[in-house]
Amino acid sequence: MVDTATATTTEAVLIFSEELTRIACSGGGIKALATHLAQHIEAAVLVEDAEWRHLALSGATGRTVPASARDLLGKGHTTASGAMHFSLPGNREGIAFPIRAGDSLLGRLSIFPDQTLRETDSAFARLAATSLAIELSREQGGNKNRRKSFWDRLLARAYEDPIEAKDDATSRGITLASGYVAVAIEAEGLDENSATSKHADLRRICLEALRSSSAEIVVVERGSGFVFLCPAPLEVDVANTRTAAGLIPRIASKTLVGAKLVGGVGRYADAIDAARTVEEAREAMFITRRLFGIGRVITHEELGIYPFILRGASSREDWHRLSEHILEKLRSYDAKHQTELIRTLALYFTVGQNVKTAAAELNVHRHTVFYRLRQIAEISGLNLDSPHDQLTLRAAIAIDTLYA
Amino acid sequence: MPNKKNNQAAIDRIRTQAQAAGVRQIRLFFADVLGASKCIVIPLADLDKALNGQVTFDGGSIDGFVRDQEIDMILRPDPSTFALLPRIDGAVPEGRLICDIAMPDGEPFEGCPRTTLRRILDDAAEILPNLRTGIEVEFYLFDALTDDIPRTDDVASYFDVSVSDRGEMARTAIVNALEDMGIAISAAHHEHAPGQHEIDLSATSVLSAADQLFTLRLVAKSVAARFGIHATFMPKPIENSAGSGLHFYFHWGTDRPQHAEPPSPEPTPPDFPLEPSAYALDEQLDLDAQELQAFLHDRHEEPDECLYGVGGLLAHALACTAICNPLVNSYKRLVTAWDAPVYTVWSQRSANALVRLPNTTGSIKLEMRSPDPACNPYLALGVLVASMVDGFRTKQLPGAALIGNTYELTAEEKIERGIRHLPKSLRQALDELAHDTVIRNALGDHIYHAFHDAKIREYEAYRRAVHPWERKTYLRRY
């Protein structure tokens, strides 16, 4: 036998539940759900997300409601159902319900009644919290797509103005760094049976190695590899990203047995120009694979003249810029310290890398030539012992001489 | 802890050595939280008792141990540290053992610096295999201290030889005494300032290196006193002269890690970079081909995981400063002069970088340059090892190596490179230590609080004191 009062309560709960469903289906959203609850139980209703950000407030007219329930909840007590009771002025008691999806806390629904809440009102609030959970889950899924579409637009160079890009990023909940460095990594030789799990392992290994404290790393998946867009607001971040990328093959070799990695690192780019560093990373990876073989991650800058050869520099200005870029550090060192590093380098190549002849031409001891060559290697970051770096330096000297 | 059989073997070995040398007494040394040497003397007959953990002392009498409590703490001598102390003027020879400290129930004492270093090294064993440390220690030898003002008749500088100088004679005697105790010395020379000297200890296990430094300070003072001069490890005894530093070299691994992937066959560099004609010419000039190649090839080709160690040292450098530079006077050395490190910078060659990673073949070698010889060697090495381990665990990278002089860095360069200034005072360093949970956890709560409280008291006493400089500058002007 069901008594009359219970039947009435059950009916009321069912009706309220149907009303919530209708609101949700018609796209009413969080605000409409909060308003419906507030009208139904005649109380103020505050909805906040898991980070205590304000989402909706209803029924506040004529009632005093704090900006956030955060401080009140800290002093309250929690019941077995998860409801949190807290004190309000005038011996009143408020109640808050967690808004959950599975184990994840999405937010909190706080009720500020004029008098002690009836038991049925608590049931209505719990039902409303459930509907809000569905609504918030849906929004977060939407957020994911909205975030992804931002990066798609940025990498497609859809933004012309940095401020526009930053504002759009902020509106989608993205903290945009001032600059980025891209790292492209691909794996070869993964066993087909375990390729999926190893692919996931590679992604994790790379993210751990490239870890960033300033903003999120964006991962672009492509075939058997990834491009990681790493925030690099400062020079130290650029340097660390390059070093970390270089370490990835060695770190991965410990856990991804049999996988052969190859990668490239783009140069620093302002956020608005992020597409460039991504292209450079892929370009560097391509050149690395073709010229240096697998098992290495090389930066675009280290590749010297090869990207220009790959692209086919289109103008004298392009070549001149390349030469200036390669010799820039040596030139400024010469200017600052009144040294002759560029002259020594040019002469060293002119005399067929014959140290004794170069020393005679420069009228210095040959040890001085060695000293200068070591300085050149250290300052330029290029290795005079490497045929690749020699080619870059020879080309830079030749261009510099031709366009002087 | 050695088993009973091994312990008996150690007792027998030590007794035989001691009896052969005519030893009648053994000094049991241990370090307090501040690194000061403490010692209990026992007759040789009680050696068994000592090595079986039956020698106790009142822990309540030692700063930073268990003040205000009468606790009989146990000394646990490490048999591997047995050595004969330098004999003074024909006195009866004495033996020495360095001890860990245990609680009355036999459990290791959390406030024992040597035990703390052991714990940190156990934790580091997997990440930093075969870790060894070499030490360069600088100190002053003064001819006299008049009203605490040091004086030296020495006028020499870097690597100078002054045969008639008492300081040089004393340094030689110190080196000989250390070698007699089984401590390997790799070099000794005159340092930059008049009266300043350096002794370099060969690389050995980290615990042994800490024991050796602990011993060196004691032996140097004792031997110098025989020459009527005063040895001091105070970091900056003279305002306008170089301070005394303590450089730790860390070596680990056996060989430089090999790359996982075989090198690509195509880009293999030639055996020798120069054209044969040039090589032939230089060969005629007695220049070795490998030397030439080293000249040109003197840089890392690819990043090495040891950079995580550098990253860890730089990340925790500010907190480590409190332990590695523990005196108010330490911060008068850490200024932009005499190549003292002041910024969190690493380099391969720069003389004033905090961490140097010289290009070496074989095992990895890394130099930490900020500590000073007044530090507690057990705690200083402990926090530095803990920093490196954390660098590996959290994959902490150090930014780009600096080329050139760190003193010339502009403010903008420092921000861009993520470079921080080392603390400028003991107070600042203690604040940094308070906020670094990795270093605090490495020290353990007992040592952290004992050290912190003692150093706050020291700093406050210094802050309240009116110094001669203040009277000279202000007394007549205001």
mmCIF file of C-alpha atoms in Angstrom, chain A residues 208-209 211 234-236 239-240 243-244 246-247 250-251 253-254 259-261 290-296 336 348 352-356 366-367 370-371 373-374 378 381-383 385 387-389, chain B residues 257 259-262 264 266-267 269-270 273-275 277-278 281-282 285 287 292-293 295-299 301-305 307-308 349 394-400 403 408 415-418:
data_model
loop_
_atom_site.group_PDB
_atom_site.id
_atom_site.type_symbol
_atom_site.label_atom_id
_atom_site.label_comp_id
_atom_site.label_asym_id
_atom_site.label_seq_id
_atom_site.Cartn_x
_atom_site.Cartn_y
_atom_site.Cartn_z
ATOM 1 C CA GLU A 208 56.921 14.155 -20.303
ATOM 2 C CA ALA A 209 60.183 15.144 -21.960
ATOM 3 C CA ARG A 211 56.929 19.310 -20.209
ATOM 4 C CA LEU A 234 61.440 32.967 -22.982
ATOM 5 C CA GLU A 235 64.783 32.008 -24.507
ATOM 6 C CA VAL A 236 65.289 29.464 -21.756
ATOM 7 C CA ALA A 239 66.632 26.148 -25.370
ATOM 8 C CA ASN A 240 65.016 23.578 -23.083
ATOM 9 C CA THR A 243 67.378 19.986 -25.678
ATOM 10 C CA ALA A 244 64.374 17.935 -24.556
ATOM 11 C CA GLY A 246 67.058 15.940 -28.761
ATOM 12 C CA LEU A 247 66.803 13.609 -25.768
ATOM 13 C CA ARG A 250 67.328 8.137 -26.128
ATOM 14 C CA ILE A 251 64.531 8.233 -23.551
ATOM 15 C CA SER A 253 64.702 3.685 -26.640
ATOM 16 C CA LYS A 254 64.456 2.512 -23.034
ATOM 17 C CA ALA A 259 60.886 1.852 -32.430
ATOM 18 C CA LYS A 260 63.059 4.050 -34.597
ATOM 19 C CA LEU A 261 62.419 7.714 -34.050
ATOM 20 C CA ARG A 290 67.006 11.903 -45.607
ATOM 21 C CA LEU A 291 70.456 13.260 -44.734
ATOM 22 C CA PHE A 292 71.213 12.200 -41.188
ATOM 23 C CA GLY A 293 69.237 8.978 -40.802
ATOM 24 C CA ILE A 294 66.887 7.811 -38.096
ATOM 25 C CA GLY A 295 67.471 8.023 -34.356
ATOM 26 C CA ARG A 296 68.006 11.760 -34.284
ATOM 27 C CA LYS A 336 82.392 43.919 -29.922
ATOM 28 C CA TYR A 348 90.766 29.133 -43.723
ATOM 29 C CA GLY A 352 91.808 24.717 -48.455
ATOM 30 C CA GLN A 353 91.575 24.438 -44.654
ATOM 31 C CA ASN A 354 95.355 24.483 -44.387
ATOM 32 C CA VAL A 355 96.049 25.868 -40.945
ATOM 33 C CA LYS A 356 99.705 26.616 -41.581
ATOM 34 C CA ARG A 366 99.084 28.473 -36.179
ATOM 35 C CA HIS A 367 97.938 27.939 -32.586
ATOM 36 C CA PHE A 370 93.276 26.864 -33.894
ATOM 37 C CA TYR A 371 92.161 29.111 -31.060
ATOM 38 C CA LEU A 373 88.565 28.142 -35.127
ATOM 39 C CA ARG A 374 87.473 26.868 -31.763
ATOM 40 C CA GLU A 378 81.670 27.831 -30.013
ATOM 41 C CA GLY A 381 77.241 26.731 -32.638
ATOM 42 C CA LEU A 382 78.524 25.006 -35.777
ATOM 43 C CA ASN A 383 81.066 22.231 -35.815
ATOM 44 C CA ASP A 385 84.606 19.031 -37.956
ATOM 45 C CA PRO A 387 80.929 18.220 -43.316
ATOM 46 C CA HIS A 388 77.341 19.466 -42.976
ATOM 47 C CA ASP A 389 78.305 22.469 -40.874
ATOM 48 C CA PRO B 257 75.921 6.828 -22.591
ATOM 49 C CA HIS B 259 73.073 6.541 -28.391
ATOM 50 C CA ALA B 260 70.255 4.061 -28.713
ATOM 51 C CA GLU B 261 70.229 4.158 -32.481
ATOM 52 C CA PRO B 262 73.236 3.253 -34.563
ATOM 53 C CA SER B 264 73.507 6.851 -39.804
ATOM 54 C CA GLU B 266 75.773 8.414 -44.648
ATOM 55 C CA PRO B 267 76.865 11.422 -42.611
ATOM 56 C CA PRO B 269 82.397 12.480 -40.444
ATOM 57 C CA PRO B 270 85.826 11.817 -41.865
ATOM 58 C CA PRO B 273 88.847 16.947 -40.780
ATOM 59 C CA LEU B 274 91.779 18.609 -42.409
ATOM 60 C CA GLU B 275 93.095 17.878 -45.817
ATOM 61 C CA SER B 277 98.481 18.042 -46.940
ATOM 62 C CA ALA B 278 97.646 20.229 -43.978
ATOM 63 C CA LEU B 281 102.444 19.645 -42.393
ATOM 64 C CA ASP B 282 101.164 19.816 -38.866
ATOM 65 C CA LEU B 285 105.389 20.353 -36.611
ATOM 66 C CA LEU B 287 101.222 18.403 -33.450
ATOM 67 C CA LEU B 292 94.111 18.825 -33.659
ATOM 68 C CA GLN B 293 90.805 17.071 -33.931
ATOM 69 C CA PHE B 295 90.810 21.397 -30.918
ATOM 70 C CA LEU B 296 88.091 21.586 -33.516
ATOM 71 C CA HIS B 297 85.697 19.020 -32.168
ATOM 72 C CA ASP B 298 85.567 20.279 -28.622
ATOM 73 C CA ARG B 299 81.794 20.378 -28.134
ATOM 74 C CA GLU B 301 77.280 16.754 -30.662
ATOM 75 C CA GLU B 302 73.990 15.905 -29.040
ATOM 76 C CA PRO B 303 72.317 16.747 -25.751
ATOM 77 C CA ASP B 304 73.119 14.383 -22.962
ATOM 78 C CA GLU B 305 70.843 13.261 -20.154
ATOM 79 C CA LEU B 307 71.876 17.952 -18.429
ATOM 80 C CA TYR B 308 69.037 16.852 -16.134
ATOM 81 C CA ARG B 349 84.170 26.974 -19.944
ATOM 82 C CA THR B 394 61.435 15.710 -13.042
ATOM 83 C CA LYS B 395 63.367 15.998 -16.321
ATOM 84 C CA GLN B 396 64.563 19.474 -15.383
ATOM 85 C CA LEU B 397 66.615 21.130 -18.127
ATOM 86 C CA PRO B 398 69.028 24.007 -17.521
ATOM 87 C CA GLY B 399 68.546 26.209 -20.587
ATOM 88 C CA ALA B 400 71.385 26.935 -22.969
ATOM 89 C CA ILE B 403 79.441 31.406 -23.422
ATOM 90 C CA GLU B 408 78.321 40.854 -18.228
ATOM 91 C CA ILE B 415 65.082 37.158 -17.645
ATOM 92 C CA GLU B 416 65.108 35.591 -21.105
ATOM 93 C CA ARG B 417 67.517 32.870 -20.026
ATOM 94 C CA GLY B 418 65.664 32.174 -16.788
#
